XYZ file of C-alpha atoms in Angstrom:
771
model
C 7.486 -19.054 -14.752
C 5.307 -17.477 -17.425
C 4.878 -13.727 -17.352
C 1.474 -12.262 -18.020
C 0.639 -11.629 -21.649
C -0.353 -8.142 -22.708
C -3.999 -7.483 -21.951
C -6.409 -5.054 -23.498
C -5.650 -1.963 -21.482
C -8.477 -0.287 -19.605
C -6.766 3.103 -19.849
C -4.625 4.668 -22.546
C -0.876 5.193 -22.097
C 0.455 8.659 -21.259
C 3.473 9.755 -19.231
C 1.586 11.782 -16.614
C -2.072 10.873 -17.067
C -4.505 7.998 -16.872
C -6.812 8.777 -19.811
C -10.196 7.040 -19.867
C -12.148 7.394 -23.115
C -15.754 6.302 -23.458
C -17.723 4.113 -21.077
C -17.342 0.340 -20.900
C -19.616 -1.226 -18.257
C -17.399 -4.328 -18.125
C -14.383 -2.252 -17.066
C -16.137 0.270 -14.854
C -15.336 -1.377 -11.527
C -11.671 -1.732 -12.486
C -11.558 1.948 -13.414
C -13.137 2.864 -10.079
C -9.956 1.478 -8.509
C -7.506 2.977 -10.971
C -9.063 6.443 -10.756
C -9.254 6.460 -6.954
C -8.143 9.490 -4.977
C -6.724 9.657 -1.462
C -4.579 11.633 0.950
C -3.497 9.092 3.550
C -6.681 9.667 5.587
C -9.554 9.808 3.079
C -9.826 7.325 0.234
C -12.459 7.757 -2.468
C -12.999 5.358 -5.349
C -13.234 6.730 -8.853
C -16.973 6.332 -9.237
C -19.238 8.718 -11.105
C -20.908 11.685 -9.432
C -24.319 10.423 -10.521
C -26.210 7.133 -10.358
C -25.185 4.287 -12.639
C -27.579 2.462 -14.941
C -28.987 -0.799 -13.572
C -26.825 -3.850 -14.136
C -23.431 -2.129 -14.135
C -21.081 -3.801 -11.668
C -19.477 -1.310 -9.362
C -18.068 -0.964 -5.877
C -18.678 2.367 -4.237
C -16.348 3.235 -1.400
C -15.230 6.164 0.709
C -12.791 5.092 3.422
C -11.023 6.545 6.432
C -7.544 5.174 7.114
C -6.938 3.882 10.629
C -10.643 3.987 11.494
C -12.356 0.622 11.635
C -15.327 -1.417 12.674
C -14.899 -4.719 14.480
C -16.873 -7.938 14.417
C -16.377 -11.331 16.061
C -14.759 -14.024 13.910
C -17.010 -17.069 13.663
C -15.269 -20.445 13.745
C -16.870 -23.836 13.236
C -14.184 -25.163 15.557
C -12.154 -22.794 17.660
C -9.143 -23.135 19.922
C -7.183 -21.173 22.471
C -5.310 -18.206 21.053
C -7.283 -17.954 17.822
C -7.909 -14.403 16.633
C -11.236 -13.292 18.079
C -12.202 -10.196 16.099
C -11.853 -8.926 12.577
C -11.274 -5.247 11.892
C -12.598 -3.629 8.730
C -11.461 -0.328 7.300
C -14.394 1.973 7.789
C -16.618 2.860 4.896
C -18.210 6.248 5.437
C -20.829 8.367 3.728
C -20.194 9.013 0.059
C -20.188 12.757 -0.491
C -19.373 12.717 -4.212
C -22.970 12.429 -5.389
C -24.225 15.276 -7.609
C -27.348 14.184 -9.455
C -28.793 16.497 -12.111
C -32.370 16.232 -13.369
C -33.817 17.821 -16.517
C -37.612 17.844 -16.783
C -37.763 14.969 -14.332
C -35.199 12.879 -16.249
C -32.023 11.934 -14.384
C -28.773 12.855 -16.080
C -26.812 9.593 -16.268
C -24.222 7.930 -18.454
C -27.030 6.246 -20.409
C -27.663 9.462 -22.307
C -24.002 10.365 -22.694
C -21.873 10.987 -25.745
C -18.208 11.937 -26.089
C -17.506 10.792 -22.529
C -13.952 10.942 -21.177
C -12.113 11.137 -17.874
C -8.494 11.769 -17.027
C -6.560 11.387 -13.798
C -3.623 13.791 -13.783
C -0.860 12.140 -11.771
C 1.130 15.363 -11.637
C -1.641 17.296 -9.840
C -3.850 14.601 -8.329
C -6.993 15.875 -10.039
C -9.632 13.671 -11.693
C -11.215 15.478 -14.623
C -14.300 14.513 -16.597
C -15.924 15.815 -19.785
C -19.127 14.564 -21.389
C -22.238 15.524 -23.255
C -25.703 14.370 -22.376
C -28.995 14.469 -24.225
C -32.467 14.015 -22.765
C -35.214 11.987 -24.361
C -36.699 15.259 -25.585
C -33.401 16.387 -27.151
C -32.127 18.846 -24.567
C -28.340 18.780 -24.456
C -25.886 19.518 -21.644
C -22.120 19.858 -21.703
C -20.697 18.738 -18.340
C -17.181 19.184 -17.010
C -15.961 18.334 -13.529
C -12.806 18.310 -11.443
C -12.411 16.305 -8.252
C -9.601 15.989 -5.742
C -8.971 14.727 -2.238
C -6.888 17.472 -0.711
C -3.263 16.789 0.123
C -3.131 20.096 2.024
C -6.223 19.516 4.172
C -6.539 15.884 5.310
C -10.287 16.235 5.938
C -11.364 17.641 2.569
C -12.785 16.290 -0.679
C -13.663 18.950 -3.260
C -15.608 18.874 -6.526
C -16.148 21.434 -9.246
C -19.010 20.962 -11.733
C -19.450 23.177 -14.798
C -22.781 22.905 -16.654
C -23.533 24.345 -20.088
C -26.936 24.152 -21.793
C -26.083 23.620 -25.449
C -29.493 23.998 -27.106
C -31.967 25.311 -24.549
C -32.523 27.733 -21.707
C -34.428 26.710 -18.594
C -34.345 25.296 -15.110
C -32.783 22.037 -13.956
C -32.518 20.430 -10.518
C -29.409 19.450 -8.611
C -29.554 16.859 -5.822
C -26.364 16.942 -3.739
C -26.246 13.870 -1.528
C -24.476 12.411 1.492
C -25.086 8.694 1.031
C -24.410 6.223 3.835
C -26.555 3.484 2.336
C -24.630 2.507 -0.786
C -24.416 -1.230 -1.547
C -21.665 -3.404 -0.085
C -19.373 -5.734 -1.978
C -18.290 -9.296 -1.393
C -16.781 -12.253 -3.193
C -16.943 -15.082 -0.707
C -14.996 -17.592 -2.790
C -11.888 -15.373 -2.869
C -10.157 -14.843 0.519
C -8.249 -11.860 -0.869
C -11.354 -9.763 -1.394
C -13.064 -9.514 1.962
C -16.654 -8.591 2.679
C -17.513 -4.940 3.179
C -20.882 -3.335 3.773
C -21.438 0.156 5.083
C -24.775 -1.005 6.514
C -22.928 -3.560 8.653
C -20.333 -1.012 9.768
C -22.208 2.124 10.838
C -25.193 3.132 12.946
C -26.616 6.619 12.640
C -26.173 8.747 15.752
C -27.587 12.025 14.492
C -27.955 14.158 11.406
C -28.659 17.787 10.628
C -29.328 19.768 7.492
C -30.476 23.240 6.521
C -30.234 25.357 3.398
C -26.441 25.728 3.678
C -25.029 22.454 4.932
C -25.704 18.840 5.913
C -23.989 16.553 8.398
C -24.254 12.902 9.420
C -22.686 11.307 12.512
C -22.279 7.557 12.811
C -21.028 5.060 15.385
C -18.705 2.356 14.059
C -19.849 -1.127 14.980
C -17.700 -2.965 17.475
C -15.261 -0.109 18.082
C -15.155 3.169 19.949
C -14.906 5.284 16.803
C -17.484 7.829 15.772
C -17.310 9.435 12.337
C -18.747 12.577 10.801
C -19.326 13.544 7.188
C -20.490 17.041 6.279
C -21.046 18.951 3.060
C -21.639 22.475 1.851
C -21.662 24.236 -1.497
C -20.390 27.295 -3.279
C -23.214 27.988 -5.723
C -23.845 30.535 -8.484
C -25.977 33.542 -7.628
C -29.087 32.233 -9.381
C -29.137 28.931 -7.494
C -32.202 28.359 -5.303
C -32.431 26.005 -2.369
C -35.576 23.914 -2.830
C -35.708 21.355 -0.038
C -33.823 18.727 1.951
C -34.811 15.081 1.785
C -33.538 13.116 4.786
C -33.656 9.411 5.563
C -31.607 7.311 7.955
C -29.288 6.460 5.057
C -28.851 9.741 3.226
C -29.379 13.483 3.113
C -30.213 15.095 -0.216
C -30.034 18.862 -0.588
C -32.037 19.959 -3.613
C -31.303 23.117 -5.568
C -32.809 24.745 -8.615
C -30.401 26.057 -11.266
C -31.338 28.397 -14.093
C -29.439 27.809 -17.334
C -29.054 30.128 -20.304
C -28.173 28.546 -23.625
C -24.443 28.768 -24.290
C -23.521 30.078 -20.842
C -21.579 27.963 -18.355
C -22.709 27.727 -14.757
C -20.067 26.538 -12.254
C -20.628 25.228 -8.736
C -18.470 23.645 -6.057
C -19.112 20.986 -3.448
C -16.948 20.657 -0.332
C -17.106 17.532 1.803
C -15.247 17.056 5.088
C -14.646 13.919 7.144
C -13.398 13.482 10.691
C -13.611 10.949 13.494
C -13.234 10.674 17.252
C -12.968 8.005 19.908
C -15.256 7.132 22.796
C -13.990 10.010 24.932
C -15.470 12.538 22.507
C -19.209 13.174 22.684
C -21.269 13.191 19.507
C -22.062 16.880 19.909
C -18.352 17.676 20.145
C -17.660 15.690 16.978
C -20.444 17.539 15.186
C -18.905 20.818 16.284
C -15.541 19.689 14.929
C -17.119 18.822 11.579
C -18.947 22.161 11.496
C -15.707 24.003 12.183
C -13.889 22.070 9.453
C -16.689 22.837 7.020
C -16.668 26.522 7.952
C -12.912 26.721 7.464
C -13.124 24.949 4.112
C -15.956 27.129 2.841
C -14.059 30.287 3.730
C -11.631 29.533 0.897
C -12.319 29.251 -2.793
C -12.102 26.014 -4.740
C -9.134 27.513 -6.564
C -7.332 28.231 -3.317
C -7.834 24.666 -2.100
C -6.720 23.339 -5.470
C -3.546 25.444 -5.492
C -2.493 24.187 -2.043
C -3.255 20.626 -3.105
C -1.228 20.970 -6.302
C 1.705 22.459 -4.421
C 1.919 19.296 -2.335
C 2.130 17.199 -5.486
C 4.719 19.517 -7.011
C 6.916 19.053 -3.940
C 6.342 15.312 -3.932
C 7.276 14.828 -7.569
C 10.335 17.055 -7.295
C 11.780 14.506 -4.915
C 10.077 11.215 -5.777
C 9.725 11.225 -9.569
C 11.423 8.468 -11.517
C 12.137 8.903 -15.213
C 12.571 5.859 -17.418
C 13.528 6.037 -21.065
C 12.354 3.952 -23.966
C 8.939 2.816 -22.763
C 5.998 5.142 -22.148
C 3.910 2.332 -20.664
C 6.515 1.620 -17.998
C 6.930 5.349 -17.370
C 3.208 5.636 -16.748
C 3.316 2.530 -14.588
C 6.027 3.666 -12.205
C 4.475 7.122 -11.817
C 1.047 5.633 -11.123
C 2.606 3.345 -8.527
C 4.392 6.184 -6.733
C 1.222 8.289 -6.917
C -0.744 5.459 -5.317
C 1.787 5.036 -2.513
C 1.613 8.743 -1.728
C -2.192 8.672 -1.696
C -2.432 5.656 0.596
C 0.265 6.068 3.265
C -0.915 7.288 6.649
C 0.809 10.482 7.730
C -0.447 11.026 11.276
C 1.389 8.269 13.159
C -1.973 6.663 13.951
C -2.571 4.903 10.652
C -0.557 2.790 8.260
C -0.895 1.668 4.660
C -3.223 -1.182 3.750
C -2.422 -3.917 1.256
C -4.923 -2.285 -1.105
C -4.209 1.244 0.028
C -7.382 3.330 0.170
C -8.590 2.192 -3.241
C -10.925 -0.687 -2.468
C -12.281 -3.274 -0.028
C -9.650 -5.981 -0.617
C -8.277 -7.667 2.519
C -10.724 -5.547 4.583
C -8.201 -2.714 4.517
C -5.732 -4.612 6.731
C -2.119 -3.684 7.333
C 0.419 -6.455 6.662
C 4.197 -6.855 6.479
C 3.918 -5.167 3.078
C 4.529 -1.884 4.893
C 7.845 -2.862 6.391
C 9.465 -4.978 3.674
C 8.296 -3.074 0.612
C 6.952 0.395 1.446
C 9.151 1.745 4.260
C 12.431 1.093 2.380
C 11.078 3.154 -0.544
C 9.736 6.003 1.571
C 12.871 6.092 3.735
C 14.802 7.150 0.636
C 12.134 9.355 -0.960
C 9.758 10.665 1.732
C 11.473 9.840 5.043
C 9.007 11.878 7.116
C 6.197 9.557 5.981
C 8.304 6.452 6.619
C 8.782 7.681 10.174
C 5.032 8.081 10.614
C 4.383 4.526 9.460
C 6.892 3.228 11.984
C 5.342 5.476 14.618
C 2.055 3.719 14.014
C 3.668 0.358 14.759
C 5.159 1.813 17.911
C 1.708 2.960 18.979
C 0.554 -0.670 18.822
C 3.488 -2.117 20.755
C 1.384 -2.746 23.860
C -1.105 -4.708 21.769
C 1.833 -6.735 20.410
C 2.931 -7.486 23.978
C -0.600 -8.662 24.744
C -0.594 -10.921 21.701
C 2.704 -12.458 22.787
C 1.156 -13.392 26.141
C -1.851 -14.901 24.350
C 0.616 -17.024 22.394
C 2.222 -18.199 25.667
C 5.371 -16.090 25.386
C 6.038 -14.596 28.841
C 8.292 -11.853 27.458
C 8.558 -9.783 24.314
C 6.056 -8.602 21.731
C 4.449 -10.337 18.767
C 2.985 -8.080 16.121
C -0.186 -9.253 14.339
C 0.023 -10.632 10.830
C -2.957 -8.578 9.715
C -4.665 -5.817 11.637
C -5.877 -2.260 11.737
C -6.282 -1.541 15.433
C -3.425 -3.723 16.709
C -5.327 -6.944 17.357
C -4.595 -10.088 15.328
C -7.291 -10.384 12.646
C -6.143 -13.444 10.712
C -8.669 -16.256 11.060
C -6.394 -18.779 9.305
C -3.428 -19.205 11.618
C -1.216 -21.382 9.331
C -0.875 -18.393 6.974
C -1.490 -15.766 9.661
C -0.247 -15.959 13.235
C 2.352 -18.563 12.193
C 4.067 -15.879 10.131
C 6.154 -14.741 13.077
C 8.526 -13.120 10.606
C 6.341 -9.996 10.871
C 8.541 -9.140 13.872
C 11.680 -9.381 11.762
C 9.991 -7.308 9.064
C 9.392 -4.471 11.516
C 13.004 -4.675 12.668
C 14.120 -4.631 9.020
C 12.058 -1.496 8.409
C 13.598 0.203 11.440
C 17.028 -0.738 10.129
C 16.202 0.526 6.621
C 14.902 3.820 7.960
C 17.868 4.297 10.284
C 20.453 3.545 7.595
C 18.738 6.047 5.283
C 18.253 8.827 7.848
C 20.603 8.318 10.830
C 17.602 9.466 12.899
C 18.888 8.940 16.425
C 15.855 10.621 17.979
C 13.623 7.973 16.419
C 15.792 5.218 17.878
C 15.676 6.783 21.340
C 11.961 7.573 21.248
C 10.560 4.482 19.525
C 12.873 2.270 17.510
C 14.993 0.810 20.294
C 11.978 -0.247 22.347
C 10.428 -2.030 19.363
C 13.750 -3.768 18.686
C 14.085 -4.816 22.323
C 10.603 -6.268 22.606
C 10.556 -8.044 19.240
C 14.064 -9.454 19.832
C 13.022 -10.798 23.206
C 10.258 -12.706 21.476
C 12.747 -14.698 19.400
C 14.470 -16.046 22.479
C 11.057 -17.162 23.729
C 10.072 -18.804 20.451
C 13.354 -20.388 19.386
C 15.644 -22.711 21.316
C 19.173 -24.065 21.408
C 18.749 -27.618 20.176
C 20.829 -29.989 22.345
C 20.496 -32.724 19.708
C 22.039 -30.529 17.020
C 25.136 -29.024 18.641
C 23.011 -26.421 20.442
C 22.303 -24.530 17.246
C 19.465 -22.010 17.520
C 16.323 -23.253 15.823
C 12.837 -21.822 15.282
C 10.048 -24.340 14.828
C 6.440 -24.355 13.622
C 6.382 -21.119 11.686
C 5.373 -20.048 8.190
C 7.676 -18.029 5.963
C 6.702 -15.557 3.231
C 5.719 -18.401 0.870
C 2.123 -19.129 1.846
C 2.072 -22.342 -0.219
C 4.218 -23.860 2.541
C 3.092 -23.649 6.152
C 3.986 -24.625 9.736
C 7.576 -25.730 9.179
C 10.754 -25.949 11.187
C 13.619 -23.585 10.428
C 12.266 -21.553 7.559
C 15.441 -20.113 6.060
C 13.960 -16.654 5.537
C 12.701 -16.417 9.110
C 15.918 -17.664 10.693
C 18.156 -15.484 8.537
C 16.068 -12.363 9.127
C 16.016 -13.025 12.864
C 19.794 -13.301 12.788
C 19.965 -9.945 10.982
C 17.586 -8.419 13.513
C 19.484 -9.649 16.553
C 22.816 -8.410 15.211
C 21.334 -5.001 14.336
C 19.670 -4.746 17.747
C 22.939 -5.538 19.478
C 24.651 -2.822 17.458
C 21.960 -0.280 18.338
C 22.280 -0.929 22.069
C 26.055 -0.763 21.775
C 25.754 2.620 20.046
C 23.083 3.859 22.502
C 24.202 2.252 25.784
C 21.953 4.400 27.997
C 18.928 2.704 26.479
C 19.862 -0.674 27.954
C 18.813 0.423 31.427
C 15.679 2.106 30.103
C 14.421 -1.203 28.737
C 15.910 -3.405 31.496
C 18.305 -5.146 29.140
C 20.869 -7.036 31.173
C 24.251 -8.151 29.913
C 23.048 -11.734 30.200
C 20.080 -11.038 27.953
C 22.222 -9.322 25.346
C 24.661 -12.221 25.506
C 21.779 -14.612 24.794
C 20.903 -12.554 21.705
C 24.494 -12.756 20.523
C 24.604 -16.499 21.154
C 21.351 -17.009 19.209
C 22.624 -14.935 16.291
C 25.997 -16.696 16.225
C 24.438 -20.157 16.409
C 21.456 -19.519 14.146
C 20.665 -22.556 12.049
C 20.392 -21.715 8.355
C 19.372 -24.914 6.538
C 21.548 -25.847 3.581
C 21.440 -28.771 1.154
C 24.957 -29.831 0.211
C 23.831 -32.097 -2.613
C 21.902 -29.333 -4.398
C 24.204 -26.588 -3.084
C 21.204 -24.440 -2.227
C 19.918 -22.874 0.955
C 16.960 -25.024 1.909
C 13.664 -23.178 2.292
C 13.085 -25.154 5.495
C 13.806 -28.550 7.016
C 11.287 -30.403 4.829
C 10.688 -28.462 1.608
C 13.328 -30.208 -0.487
C 11.996 -33.657 0.486
C 8.547 -32.964 -0.983
C 7.239 -33.994 -4.380
C 7.627 -31.204 -6.963
C 4.380 -29.716 -8.229
C 3.331 -30.959 -11.680
C 3.371 -27.622 -13.502
C 3.246 -29.273 -16.944
C -0.181 -30.746 -16.239
C -1.686 -27.836 -14.321
C -4.128 -25.968 -16.589
C -3.709 -22.207 -16.776
C -7.217 -21.709 -15.412
C -6.174 -23.382 -12.142
C -4.062 -20.391 -11.123
C -3.870 -18.963 -8.566
C -3.584 -22.350 -6.902
C -5.114 -21.078 -3.654
C -8.507 -20.728 -5.360
C -8.512 -24.256 -6.847
C -6.721 -26.616 -4.452
C -7.124 -27.385 -0.761
C -4.228 -25.957 1.270
C -3.066 -29.441 2.268
C -2.693 -30.419 -1.375
C -0.490 -27.409 -1.958
C 1.481 -27.862 1.284
C 2.532 -31.392 0.248
C 4.441 -30.159 -2.778
C 7.498 -28.204 -3.750
C 5.662 -25.140 -5.047
C 5.933 -21.492 -4.069
C 3.400 -18.709 -4.188
C 6.129 -16.072 -3.988
C 9.774 -15.457 -3.229
C 10.923 -16.913 0.091
C 14.614 -17.879 0.172
C 15.088 -15.613 -2.856
C 13.544 -12.736 -0.883
C 15.893 -13.423 2.013
C 18.848 -13.281 -0.350
C 17.736 -9.889 -1.694
C 17.255 -8.407 1.772
C 20.414 -9.924 3.228
C 22.549 -8.130 0.642
C 26.233 -9.103 0.879
C 25.683 -11.539 3.735
C 25.074 -14.145 1.001
C 27.566 -14.663 -1.832
C 26.561 -13.867 -5.422
C 27.229 -17.463 -6.439
C 24.937 -18.799 -3.725
C 22.223 -16.345 -4.677
C 22.434 -17.457 -8.301
C 22.103 -21.144 -7.378
C 19.131 -20.464 -5.115
C 17.429 -18.392 -7.797
C 17.964 -21.089 -10.423
C 16.425 -23.711 -8.146
C 13.457 -21.860 -6.635
C 12.188 -19.641 -9.448
C 10.993 -22.528 -11.660
C 8.976 -23.751 -8.659
C 7.329 -20.343 -8.135
C 3.854 -19.594 -9.474
C 4.083 -15.856 -8.693
C 0.454 -16.093 -7.606
C 1.347 -13.312 -5.178
C 1.825 -9.817 -6.579
C 4.722 -9.434 -4.117
C 6.858 -11.924 -6.027
C 7.746 -10.488 -9.418
C 9.523 -7.367 -8.201
C 11.766 -9.385 -5.882
C 12.686 -11.742 -8.694
C 13.450 -8.734 -10.857
C 16.006 -7.564 -8.293
C 17.402 -11.073 -7.893
C 17.850 -11.570 -11.643
C 19.456 -8.143 -12.015
C 21.902 -8.975 -9.243
C 22.737 -12.294 -10.884
C 23.433 -10.612 -14.234
C 20.306 -11.843 -16.033
C 19.347 -8.285 -16.824
C 16.792 -8.962 -19.564
C 14.883 -11.427 -17.395
C 14.982 -8.815 -14.647
C 13.471 -6.333 -17.090
C 10.613 -8.699 -17.920
C 9.758 -9.149 -14.247
C 9.964 -5.393 -13.688
C 7.531 -4.714 -16.520
C 5.087 -7.183 -15.049
C 5.283 -5.469 -11.653
C 5.257 -1.898 -12.916
C 1.918 -2.399 -14.674
C 0.415 -4.990 -12.318
C -2.684 -2.872 -11.717
C -2.901 -0.761 -14.848
C -3.066 -3.990 -16.853
C -4.871 -5.973 -14.126
C -2.431 -8.859 -14.355
C -3.899 -10.724 -11.384
C -7.492 -10.109 -12.395
C -8.503 -8.589 -9.049
C -7.504 -4.920 -9.230
C -11.210 -4.057 -9.239
C -11.150 -4.506 -5.441
C -8.000 -2.436 -4.924
C -4.450 -1.864 -6.081
C -1.470 -3.956 -4.960
C 0.502 -1.581 -2.751
C 3.496 -3.823 -2.026
C 3.949 -4.569 -5.719
C 3.813 -0.836 -6.451
C 6.588 -0.150 -3.964
C 8.413 -3.173 -5.308
C 8.482 -1.721 -8.811
C 10.546 1.212 -7.447
C 12.811 -1.265 -5.680
C 13.214 -3.161 -8.975
C 14.508 -0.019 -10.649
C 16.663 1.331 -7.842
C 17.914 -1.871 -6.191
C 17.823 -3.900 -9.390
C 18.976 -1.811 -12.333
C 20.781 0.928 -10.395
C 22.172 -1.723 -8.034
C 21.677 0.433 -4.927
C 22.466 -1.072 -1.549
C 22.318 1.031 1.607
C 24.981 -0.194 4.022
C 26.494 1.084 7.224
C 29.368 2.634 5.262
C 27.123 4.474 2.795
C 25.447 4.082 -0.573
C 26.695 1.422 -2.973
C 25.720 1.405 -6.670
C 26.252 -1.273 -9.311
C 24.231 0.043 -12.281
C 23.339 -2.064 -15.277
C 20.423 -1.188 -17.546
C 18.608 -3.573 -19.912
C 18.210 -2.933 -23.627
C 14.615 -1.821 -23.183
C 15.483 0.724 -20.498
C 18.155 3.002 -22.012
C 17.765 5.755 -19.389
C 16.886 5.915 -15.704
C 16.799 8.945 -13.412
C 15.723 9.286 -9.777
C 16.479 11.143 -6.565
C 17.277 9.862 -3.099
C 17.050 11.412 0.344
C 20.007 10.180 2.353
C 20.910 11.392 5.822
C 19.890 14.988 5.204
C 21.127 15.106 1.616
C 19.396 14.966 -1.756
C 21.162 12.934 -4.422
C 20.235 12.815 -8.101
C 21.199 9.698 -10.045
C 21.090 9.676 -13.857
C 21.932 6.458 -15.692
C 22.366 5.375 -19.268
C 23.639 2.036 -20.495
C 27.116 3.543 -20.773
C 27.359 6.110 -17.994
C 26.252 6.993 -14.470
C 26.022 10.578 -13.249
C 25.814 11.278 -9.516
C 24.867 14.806 -8.519
C 24.519 16.049 -4.944
C 21.631 18.533 -5.005
C 21.893 19.580 -1.361
C 23.621 18.646 1.867
C 27.075 17.852 3.156
C 29.664 16.099 0.943
C 28.722 12.485 0.376
C 30.971 9.447 0.138
C 29.518 6.791 -2.131
C 30.601 3.639 -3.894
C 30.219 2.919 -7.602
C 31.027 -0.590 -8.847
C 33.277 -1.095 -5.836
C 35.092 2.215 -6.262
C 34.935 4.732 -3.386
C 34.060 8.274 -4.446
C 33.482 11.656 -2.774
C 30.607 13.800 -3.992
C 30.100 17.516 -3.361
C 27.337 19.945 -4.304
C 27.687 21.333 -7.842
C 30.381 18.803 -8.776
C 28.714 15.844 -10.557
C 30.632 12.621 -10.927
C 30.535 10.627 -14.155
C 31.276 6.900 -14.097
C 31.077 4.056 -16.589
C 28.249 1.534 -16.128
C 27.964 -2.126 -16.902
C 24.846 -1.760 -19.087
């Protein structure tokens, strides 16, 4: 494995900011991703307020989480059970546009000097400062602040301050709602997707006057209707001139009078909302009008203060401090910031693989949520973790329907990729065949429950999801009479997408075993729920028998857990003669070529070993890691963070540090060369897991929190907080010492390096570390 070399960084390094100096057209699209803003419902890419010069590559995007269009999937050859429709995260009207004109000349970056932007991670505000000069020499100083409100899920707000440096006179402002911005596609890369607002929305109605403008659209192929509306808080000398309306945009035009040296400040408020088929268009327009009225009744400063208070509360609990490396400090904070911006908070949306930062993967939800994101949020923002799981519960009926489509008479099968609950993967070997999505959801329920002891969640949602997904395994797998009646699962694909349609994928079988045993424990602890979900003793006995007889393939000669029944018999990939420009392999080799070889895209058995914790011995984990890592390309951004944890656990702490660094700055340094279409959410969550599970050695078990800290040379200090079963715990580590401090809650038993300790509020415990 070769880690990515340092790249020329698009943004400067700072602990709490993403500073962007100057304007580089080649990096603009990447910066649109990195400077994105979101609040779990609205996502807005970090594009300029005004038009770009011709020839600059960019990808405009304003998105609504959980709202989607749908289109039929076209197959050259189809078959029964193939996914029929593809969902696409909905692009909606861009309300950021504020176009200034001086003497008929548009104010754009072409005439700019001293241009800079800065995204403040502490407050979630994107700031911009620049000077502009017209062809006739007139100069403007422009400053703006933009945020997507964390306090009001429907609101995007912009402040623009304009100063005439060397003239007095009138200029024009065009404030625009644009639903006709260009789409983006990259057809030769399956990770990117194809998004076009023109292919997603049809105009239902629009309205504008001298105070506001509103557009209502119908999403193609779904029942959703969406509304975007804008209004302004203007200086006293502003004059409304006219409205220009087309089917694709509404432009409200204002005249502004400038006096040399004086600053004129204005504010733009944009609201978004949506409704389903049961809501009439007029009712949705009324909702948007009401939201706009409520927003306009408060000042920009009031909205900003509420927004900043959310971030202050978030960082008080979620901040991670790392010593010795400002770049890694910036990286982990940016990653946590991005998670907070992208995660759905209403129980009706989830978190896409690219968050709300770009069109990659069409905005689909994957297993990333359950294996990477929910374990992080369960220990930092448990209320959001619960909402993400609530979303999965809301799609349980759709999962039951999918199970029937796949010829399983009982149980539920969650889709590999989706937004609305329907399977959207057109390539079943790396889609529907990844049945382990069910085990991922069970793992997330287990992670959340261990972190919170939330019995109400189990009674209201969790137990039913466990029952239905566990039933599916008894439908899919079987007791093989030719192999001592061991329980086997055939024709599935594990996490490694460079191997497909195999028998007895170790990861899948082991995670199913974990799920069945956890489910049995839940129904033993909550016996009244057995009747509620018609769970007979015979059915529970069959779960126990499957778990006890689960086949976990093992190669005695190599002394490793076999990835599946056939992987170790394949020819190893010729890494020595594979040119560097042939990575990622998926873009340069037919899938069958890849499937014939021992080569991994990402952690598979190694991932299982990380998640299974002490169910696998340290010695076995070390042997598996030594065998599989050299065969792993890490073409998936999900891989490095898991290997970081695995190397830390095995004692190879410096190698763990290298993998962590690669993950922590995956997007800031664009290691995979595709951040321009969105960040890598799972990798971002994984970087937190690398620190907390890897270097702090945290494992959450049924008997409490277990720590085995060991810091690398390049990470002399690490500090973070955890939410655990109603308590807040602060952990401060150096290479010599660990300090555990209970900030709030009942006394906490915990385990440090195998030693059992009791922690009380205001009585920190100091322990030696292995760093």
